[in-house]
Tab-separated table of C-alpha atoms in Angstrom:
chain	number	residue	atom	x	y	z
I	260	GLU	CA	-171.238	-26.351	-17.081
I	261	THR	CA	-172.225	-23.177	-19.717
I	262	THR	CA	-174.292	-23.914	-22.641
I	263	LEU	CA	-176.367	-20.294	-22.892
I	264	ILE	CA	-175.469	-16.977	-23.452
I	265	GLY	CA	-178.019	-14.775	-22.959
I	266	ASP	CA	-179.357	-11.911	-25.209
I	267	HIS	CA	-177.440	-9.044	-24.442
I	268	ALA	CA	-175.296	-10.860	-21.306
I	269	PHE	CA	-172.191	-8.844	-21.956
I	270	GLU	CA	-173.165	-5.708	-22.875
I	271	ASN	CA	-171.688	-2.836	-22.360
I	272	CYS	CA	-168.236	-4.368	-21.007
I	273	VAL	CA	-166.621	-0.974	-23.203
I	274	LYS	CA	-163.219	-2.141	-21.519
I	275	LEU	CA	-163.779	-6.129	-22.348
I	276	SER	CA	-160.939	-7.375	-24.931
I	277	GLU	CA	-160.551	-11.291	-24.896
I	278	VAL	CA	-163.063	-13.552	-24.270
I	279	TYR	CA	-163.145	-17.348	-23.434
I	280	LEU	CA	-165.687	-19.937	-23.730
I	281	PRO	CA	-165.968	-22.982	-23.409
I	282	SER	CA	-166.920	-26.194	-25.949
I	283	THR	CA	-170.296	-27.206	-24.099
I	284	VAL	CA	-171.863	-23.014	-25.073
I	285	ASN	CA	-174.996	-24.552	-27.376
I	286	THR	CA	-177.270	-21.701	-27.210
I	287	MET	CA	-176.297	-17.918	-28.262
I	288	GLY	CA	-179.150	-15.121	-27.819
I	289	LEU	CA	-179.346	-11.816	-29.206
I	290	ARG	CA	-176.214	-9.987	-29.410
I	291	PRO	CA	-174.639	-11.571	-26.250
I	292	PHE	CA	-171.205	-8.851	-26.700
I	293	ALA	CA	-173.719	-5.449	-27.662
I	294	ASN	CA	-171.378	-2.453	-27.087
I	295	CYS	CA	-168.493	-4.190	-26.200
I	296	GLY	CA	-166.284	-1.336	-28.834
I	297	VAL	CA	-163.269	-3.226	-28.733
I	298	LEU	CA	-163.886	-6.809	-28.669
I	299	SER	CA	-162.311	-8.490	-31.717
I	300	HIS	CA	-162.125	-11.656	-31.590
I	301	VAL	CA	-164.762	-14.538	-29.432
I	302	ASN	CA	-162.363	-18.058	-28.689
I	303	PHE	CA	-164.864	-21.056	-29.038
I	304	ALA	CA	-162.368	-23.698	-28.205
I	305	ASP	CA	-163.361	-26.256	-29.896
I	306	ASP	CA	-167.198	-25.586	-29.413
I	307	ASP	CA	-169.279	-27.282	-32.409
I	308	TYR	CA	-171.985	-24.872	-32.337
I	309	PHE	CA	-169.999	-21.383	-32.745
I	310	THR	CA	-167.029	-19.544	-33.986
I	311	CYS	CA	-165.401	-16.550	-34.710
I	312	ASP	CA	-164.119	-15.445	-37.731
I	313	ASN	CA	-162.565	-12.206	-38.031
I	314	SER	CA	-164.771	-10.421	-35.461
I	315	ILE	CA	-168.317	-12.125	-36.992
I	316	ILE	CA	-169.667	-14.833	-34.442
I	317	PHE	CA	-171.322	-17.581	-36.307
I	318	GLY	CA	-173.701	-21.110	-35.732
I	319	MET	CA	-172.827	-23.782	-37.454
I	320	ASP	CA	-174.976	-26.317	-38.567
I	321	ALA	CA	-174.061	-30.147	-37.713
I	322	GLU	CA	-171.194	-30.767	-40.587
I	323	GLY	CA	-169.277	-27.169	-39.365
I	324	ASN	CA	-170.119	-25.075	-41.698
I	325	LYS	CA	-171.087	-21.772	-40.742
I	326	TYR	CA	-174.618	-21.420	-40.939
I	327	ARG	CA	-176.035	-18.062	-39.532
I	328	ILE	CA	-174.966	-14.607	-38.511
I	329	VAL	CA	-174.675	-14.433	-34.801
I	330	GLU	CA	-172.898	-10.779	-33.662
I	331	TYR	CA	-170.734	-8.763	-36.354
I	332	LEU	CA	-167.828	-7.577	-33.653
I	333	GLU	CA	-167.733	-3.997	-32.906
I	334	GLY	CA	-163.955	-4.153	-32.246
I	335	ARG	CA	-163.601	-5.860	-36.320
I	336	GLU	CA	-161.301	-3.247	-37.735
I	337	SER	CA	-163.322	-3.170	-41.096
I	338	GLY	CA	-166.572	-1.869	-41.954
I	339	VAL	CA	-166.612	-4.260	-45.502
I	340	VAL	CA	-167.904	-7.099	-44.632
I	341	THR	CA	-167.230	-9.439	-48.446
I	342	ALA	CA	-169.119	-12.174	-49.749
I	343	ASP	CA	-166.867	-14.569	-49.491
I	344	GLU	CA	-166.136	-13.903	-45.517
I	345	LEU	CA	-170.120	-15.040	-45.796
I	346	THR	CA	-170.124	-17.964	-48.573
I	347	GLY	CA	-173.052	-20.248	-47.508
I	348	VAL	CA	-174.480	-18.887	-44.568
I	349	LYS	CA	-178.625	-19.197	-44.844
I	350	GLU	CA	-179.383	-16.955	-41.486
I	351	ILE	CA	-178.782	-13.878	-40.032
I	352	ALA	CA	-179.713	-13.143	-36.393
I	353	GLU	CA	-182.258	-10.217	-35.645
I	354	GLU	CA	-179.397	-7.572	-34.557
I	355	ALA	CA	-176.873	-9.199	-35.791
I	356	PHE	CA	-175.069	-5.827	-37.226
I	357	MET	CA	-177.073	-3.500	-34.652
I	358	GLU	CA	-175.347	-1.048	-33.406
I	359	SER	CA	-172.155	-1.256	-35.317
I	360	GLU	CA	-169.850	0.687	-36.960
I	361	VAL	CA	-170.416	-1.581	-40.213
I	362	SER	CA	-169.982	-0.452	-44.187
I	363	SER	CA	-170.792	-2.677	-46.555
I	364	VAL	CA	-172.336	-6.350	-46.189
I	365	ASP	CA	-172.091	-7.976	-49.421
I	366	LEU	CA	-174.953	-11.505	-49.328
I	367	ARG	CA	-174.561	-12.573	-53.124
I	368	GLU	CA	-172.756	-15.925	-52.133
I	369	THR	CA	-175.071	-16.766	-49.253
I	370	GLU	CA	-178.140	-18.265	-48.956
I	371	ILE	CA	-180.318	-16.133	-46.483
I	372	LYS	CA	-183.974	-15.790	-47.284
I	373	ASP	CA	-185.211	-13.581	-44.807
I	374	ILE	CA	-183.230	-10.063	-43.711
I	375	ALA	CA	-184.487	-10.688	-39.711
I	376	ALA	CA	-186.260	-7.990	-37.178
I	377	ASN	CA	-183.567	-5.381	-36.766
I	378	ALA	CA	-180.330	-6.783	-38.625
I	379	PHE	CA	-178.995	-3.820	-39.404
I	380	ALA	CA	-180.617	-0.750	-37.388
I	381	SER	CA	-178.347	1.597	-35.627
I	382	THR	CA	-176.128	1.484	-38.340
I	383	PRO	CA	-174.982	4.883	-39.050
I	384	LYS	CA	-172.011	4.025	-41.502
I	385	LEU	CA	-174.052	1.604	-43.810
I	386	PHE	CA	-173.525	2.628	-47.359
I	387	GLY	CA	-174.626	-0.768	-49.062
I	388	VAL	CA	-175.951	-3.961	-48.458
I	389	TYR	CA	-176.171	-6.619	-51.350
I	390	LEU	CA	-178.775	-9.353	-51.484
I	391	PRO	CA	-178.430	-12.525	-52.933
I	392	GLU	CA	-180.315	-14.453	-55.341
I	393	THR	CA	-182.329	-16.875	-52.746
I	394	TRP	CA	-183.820	-13.559	-51.000
I	395	SER	CA	-187.748	-13.586	-50.341
I	396	SER	CA	-188.260	-11.399	-47.846
I	397	ILE	CA	-186.803	-7.920	-45.210
I	398	THR	CA	-188.743	-7.602	-42.024
I	399	ASP	CA	-190.265	-4.235	-40.360
I	400	GLY	CA	-187.083	-2.773	-38.710
I	401	ALA	CA	-184.400	-4.590	-40.779
I	402	PHE	CA	-182.883	-1.523	-41.531
I	403	ALA	CA	-184.784	0.768	-38.823
I	404	ASP	CA	-182.465	4.025	-38.231
I	405	SER	CA	-180.107	3.345	-40.463
I	406	ASN	CA	-177.513	5.399	-43.018
I	407	LEU	CA	-178.147	2.633	-45.675
I	408	GLN	CA	-177.725	4.431	-48.452
I	409	TYR	CA	-177.498	1.731	-51.156
I	410	LEU	CA	-179.250	-1.676	-51.736
I	411	GLU	CA	-179.044	-3.941	-54.346
I	412	ILE	CA	-181.709	-6.676	-54.919
I	413	PRO	CA	-181.957	-9.594	-57.494
I	414	GLY	CA	-184.643	-9.819	-60.129
I	415	ASN	CA	-187.224	-12.345	-57.930
I	416	LEU	CA	-190.023	-10.533	-56.425
I	417	GLY	CA	-189.763	-10.983	-52.748
I	418	PHE	CA	-191.532	-9.308	-50.158
I	419	ILE	CA	-190.691	-5.788	-48.010
I	420	GLY	CA	-192.208	-4.680	-44.824
I	421	ASN	CA	-193.817	-1.617	-44.259
I	422	GLU	CA	-192.055	-0.342	-42.003
I	423	ALA	CA	-188.421	-2.041	-42.892
I	424	PHE	CA	-186.680	1.301	-42.640
I	425	THR	CA	-188.561	2.889	-40.136
I	426	ASN	CA	-186.455	6.446	-39.521
I	427	HIS	CA	-184.793	5.741	-42.478
I	428	ASP	CA	-183.093	9.998	-43.065
I	429	SER	CA	-180.875	9.357	-46.032
I	430	ALA	CA	-181.843	8.962	-49.852
I	431	LEU	CA	-181.750	5.015	-50.320
I	432	THR	CA	-181.375	4.050	-53.879
I	433	PHE	CA	-182.269	0.685	-54.769
I	434	TYR	CA	-180.841	-1.142	-57.545
I	435	CYS	CA	-182.771	-4.191	-58.874
I	436	GLU	CA	-182.109	-6.707	-61.369
I	437	ASP	CA	-183.936	-7.628	-64.656
I	438	GLY	CA	-186.048	-11.028	-63.504
């Protein structure tokens, strides 16, 4: 009976195109499908803990709502993640978008407080990220080696780690609302 899918469990399975996981899976490590370039959906059967919607794996809360962004699957056709796809989400996992082809992520309808380590690391096509009103910190390494060019920050104060943008070579525009 499988209950855990570990960190990077299927990493570099470049031809993996279909995954069916049993409803007994209740724990997922960091980016279990890292570098699975054609995978665009994971079927979690009747799992109460996870769902895959529009090529994003979400952890669910006890009421069945999307709670945590676990992983952005690399087989997703659009690099744009809209606010309505993420409405109500409260957490973003470490490495959730790492090494993906994501270009824009709108977190404004989420309740995310912390941008986790490596959440957007090594994202060569990343142009823009829009933070929610609830944000409080951007962890070291969150945007390391990314191509982020535009970061929209709501007016409330928060903490940005000294190394949040390590090895960031492109010009970066911060838009900060009055607040």
